[in-house]
CSV table of C-alpha atoms in Angstrom, one decimal:
chain,number,residue,atom,x,y,z
A,239,MET,CA,113.3,129.2,87.2
A,240,SER,CA,111.0,131.7,88.8
A,241,ILE,CA,110.9,132.5,92.3
A,242,LEU,CA,107.4,131.9,92.7
A,243,GLN,CA,108.0,128.5,91.0
A,244,SER,CA,110.6,127.7,93.6
A,245,ILE,CA,108.5,128.6,96.1
A,246,LYS,CA,105.7,125.9,94.4
A,247,ASN,CA,108.2,123.0,94.4
A,248,ALA,CA,109.2,123.7,97.8
A,249,VAL,CA,105.6,123.5,99.3
A,250,ARG,CA,104.9,120.4,96.9
A,251,SER,CA,108.0,118.4,97.9
A,252,ARG,CA,106.6,118.8,101.4
A,253,SER,CA,103.0,117.3,100.4
A,254,ILE,CA,103.4,114.0,99.0
A,255,HIS,CA,100.1,111.8,98.7
A,256,VAL,CA,100.6,108.2,98.4
A,257,SER,CA,98.1,105.2,97.4
A,258,TYR,CA,99.2,102.1,97.5
A,259,VAL,CA,97.6,98.7,95.6
A,260,ASP,CA,98.0,95.0,96.7
A,261,VAL,CA,97.9,92.8,93.6
A,262,GLY,CA,98.5,89.7,95.5
A,263,SER,CA,100.7,89.5,98.6
A,264,CYS,CA,100.7,87.4,101.5
A,265,ASN,CA,100.1,90.7,103.4
A,266,GLY,CA,103.5,91.0,104.6
A,267,CYS,CA,104.4,94.1,103.0
A,268,ASP,CA,101.1,95.3,103.6
A,269,ILE,CA,101.5,95.3,107.2
A,270,GLU,CA,105.0,96.8,107.0
A,271,VAL,CA,103.4,99.9,104.9
A,272,LEU,CA,101.1,100.6,107.6
A,273,ALA,CA,103.2,100.4,110.1
A,274,CYS,CA,104.4,103.7,108.7
A,275,LEU,CA,101.4,105.3,109.6
A,276,ALA,CA,102.0,104.3,113.5
A,277,PRO,CA,103.7,106.7,115.9
A,278,ARG,CA,106.7,105.0,115.7
A,279,TYR,CA,107.3,106.0,112.0
A,280,ASP,CA,104.8,108.6,111.6
A,281,ILE,CA,105.2,109.2,107.7
A,282,GLU,CA,103.3,112.3,108.3
A,283,GLN,CA,105.9,114.1,109.8
A,284,TYR,CA,107.9,114.2,106.3
A,285,GLY,CA,104.2,115.5,104.6
A,286,ILE,CA,103.5,112.1,103.4
A,287,TYR,CA,100.0,111.3,103.1
A,288,VAL,CA,98.3,108.0,102.5
A,289,HIS,CA,95.0,108.0,100.4
A,290,ASN,CA,92.8,105.1,99.0
A,291,ASN,CA,91.7,107.2,95.9
A,292,PRO,CA,94.3,107.3,93.4
A,293,ARG,CA,93.3,110.4,91.8
A,294,GLU,CA,94.4,112.2,94.8
A,295,ALA,CA,97.6,110.1,94.6
A,296,ASP,CA,101.4,111.4,93.7
A,297,ILE,CA,102.9,108.3,94.3
A,298,LEU,CA,101.7,104.4,93.7
A,299,LEU,CA,103.2,101.7,96.3
A,300,VAL,CA,102.7,98.3,94.4
A,301,ILE,CA,102.3,95.4,97.2
A,302,GLY,CA,102.7,91.6,95.8
A,303,SER,CA,103.3,89.6,93.1
A,304,VAL,CA,101.3,90.2,90.2
A,305,THR,CA,98.3,88.1,89.0
A,306,PRO,CA,96.6,88.0,85.7
A,307,GLN,CA,93.1,89.5,87.1
A,308,TRP,CA,95.4,92.3,88.0
A,309,VAL,CA,97.2,93.1,85.1
A,310,ASP,CA,94.4,95.6,83.5
A,311,LYS,CA,93.3,96.5,86.8
A,312,LEU,CA,96.7,98.0,87.6
A,313,ARG,CA,97.0,99.6,84.5
A,314,ASP,CA,93.7,101.4,84.8
A,315,ILE,CA,94.8,102.6,88.8
A,316,TRP,CA,98.0,103.8,86.9
A,317,ASP,CA,96.1,105.9,84.3
A,318,LYS,CA,93.8,107.3,87.2
A,319,ILE,CA,96.7,109.1,89.0
A,320,PRO,CA,97.4,112.9,87.8
A,321,GLU,CA,100.8,113.7,86.5
A,322,PRO,CA,103.2,113.9,87.9
A,323,LYS,CA,103.4,110.3,89.5
A,324,VAL,CA,105.7,107.7,89.9
A,325,ALA,CA,105.7,104.1,91.1
A,326,VAL,CA,107.2,102.3,93.7
A,327,ALA,CA,107.9,98.5,94.0
A,328,ILE,CA,107.6,97.2,97.8
A,329,GLY,CA,109.2,94.0,98.9
A,330,ASN,CA,110.7,91.1,96.5
A,331,CYS,CA,107.2,90.0,95.0
A,332,PRO,CA,106.3,92.9,92.6
A,333,ILE,CA,110.2,93.2,91.7
A,334,SER,CA,110.7,89.4,91.1
A,335,GLY,CA,107.8,87.4,92.4
A,336,CYS,CA,109.8,86.1,95.3
A,337,VAL,CA,108.3,82.7,96.2
A,338,TYR,CA,105.5,82.8,93.5
A,339,ALA,CA,107.8,83.0,90.6
A,340,ARG,CA,107.7,79.2,90.0
A,341,LYS,CA,106.9,77.3,87.1
A,342,GLY,CA,102.9,76.8,86.6
A,343,SER,CA,102.2,79.6,89.0
A,344,LEU,CA,99.4,82.2,88.3
A,345,THR,CA,101.9,85.2,88.7
A,346,THR,CA,103.1,87.4,86.2
A,347,PRO,CA,106.0,89.3,87.8
A,348,PRO,CA,107.9,92.2,87.4
A,349,VAL,CA,105.4,94.6,87.9
A,350,LYS,CA,107.9,96.8,85.6
A,351,ASN,CA,106.6,95.1,82.7
A,352,TYR,CA,103.3,96.4,83.1
A,353,ILE,CA,103.8,100.2,84.8
A,354,PRO,CA,106.9,102.2,85.2
A,355,ILE,CA,108.8,102.0,88.5
A,356,ALA,CA,110.9,104.7,89.6
A,357,ALA,CA,112.2,102.6,93.0
A,358,GLU,CA,112.1,99.2,94.0
A,359,VAL,CA,112.4,98.4,97.9
A,360,PRO,CA,113.6,94.8,98.1
A,361,GLY,CA,113.1,92.5,101.1
A,362,CYS,CA,110.4,89.8,102.2
A,363,PRO,CA,109.0,91.9,103.8
A,364,PRO,CA,111.2,95.4,103.8
A,365,ARG,CA,111.6,97.4,106.9
A,366,PRO,CA,109.3,100.4,107.2
A,367,THR,CA,112.6,102.8,107.3
A,368,GLU,CA,113.5,101.5,104.0
A,369,ILE,CA,109.9,102.5,102.4
A,370,LEU,CA,109.7,105.5,104.2
A,371,SER,CA,113.3,106.3,102.2
A,372,ALA,CA,112.4,105.1,98.8
A,373,ILE,CA,109.3,107.4,98.9
A,374,LEU,CA,111.5,110.4,100.0
A,375,SER,CA,113.9,109.6,97.5
A,376,VAL,CA,111.5,109.8,94.5
A,377,ALA,CA,110.0,112.8,95.9
A,378,PRO,CA,111.9,115.2,94.0
A,379,LEU,CA,111.0,113.4,90.7
A,380,ILE,CA,107.5,114.3,91.2
A,381,PHE,CA,107.5,118.1,91.4
A,382,LYS,CA,110.7,119.5,90.1
A,383,ASP,CA,110.4,122.2,87.4
A,384,TYR,CA,106.4,120.3,86.8
A,385,GLU,CA,105.0,123.5,85.4
A,386,GLU,CA,107.8,124.7,83.5
A,387,LYS,CA,108.0,120.9,81.6
A,388,GLN,CA,103.8,121.4,80.8
A,389,SER,CA,104.8,124.9,79.1
């Protein structure tokens, strides 16, 4: 790896852009993700920035139990995120369906059946510190030698 590539990787690892999508939750996890933006947790001090536009994101946070109307939309959102990209499942709902995964229910969990998931944060709802830890744990997967892989 060249010195220039090392510098680029170091700078990019401190500039993580996140987008989140709620595919059918009770809003408990949504509130916890928004709590990460509050002064108590302040995710921007770690270089993590939240965007509404998936075209500007590196990490997709998926919240909620997948409902049938979200299956195609979720894949479209995933395709709009530029490479390199990873997804993180936030809460029990995208991981297992939680209380919504019952016989006759209109949910189709888990979310990893539709897009690749790099990390899962269990909990109903998970704590903001756990969400922050998950984002920071997948950050090295995003930018590690990306330009060398492209060649």
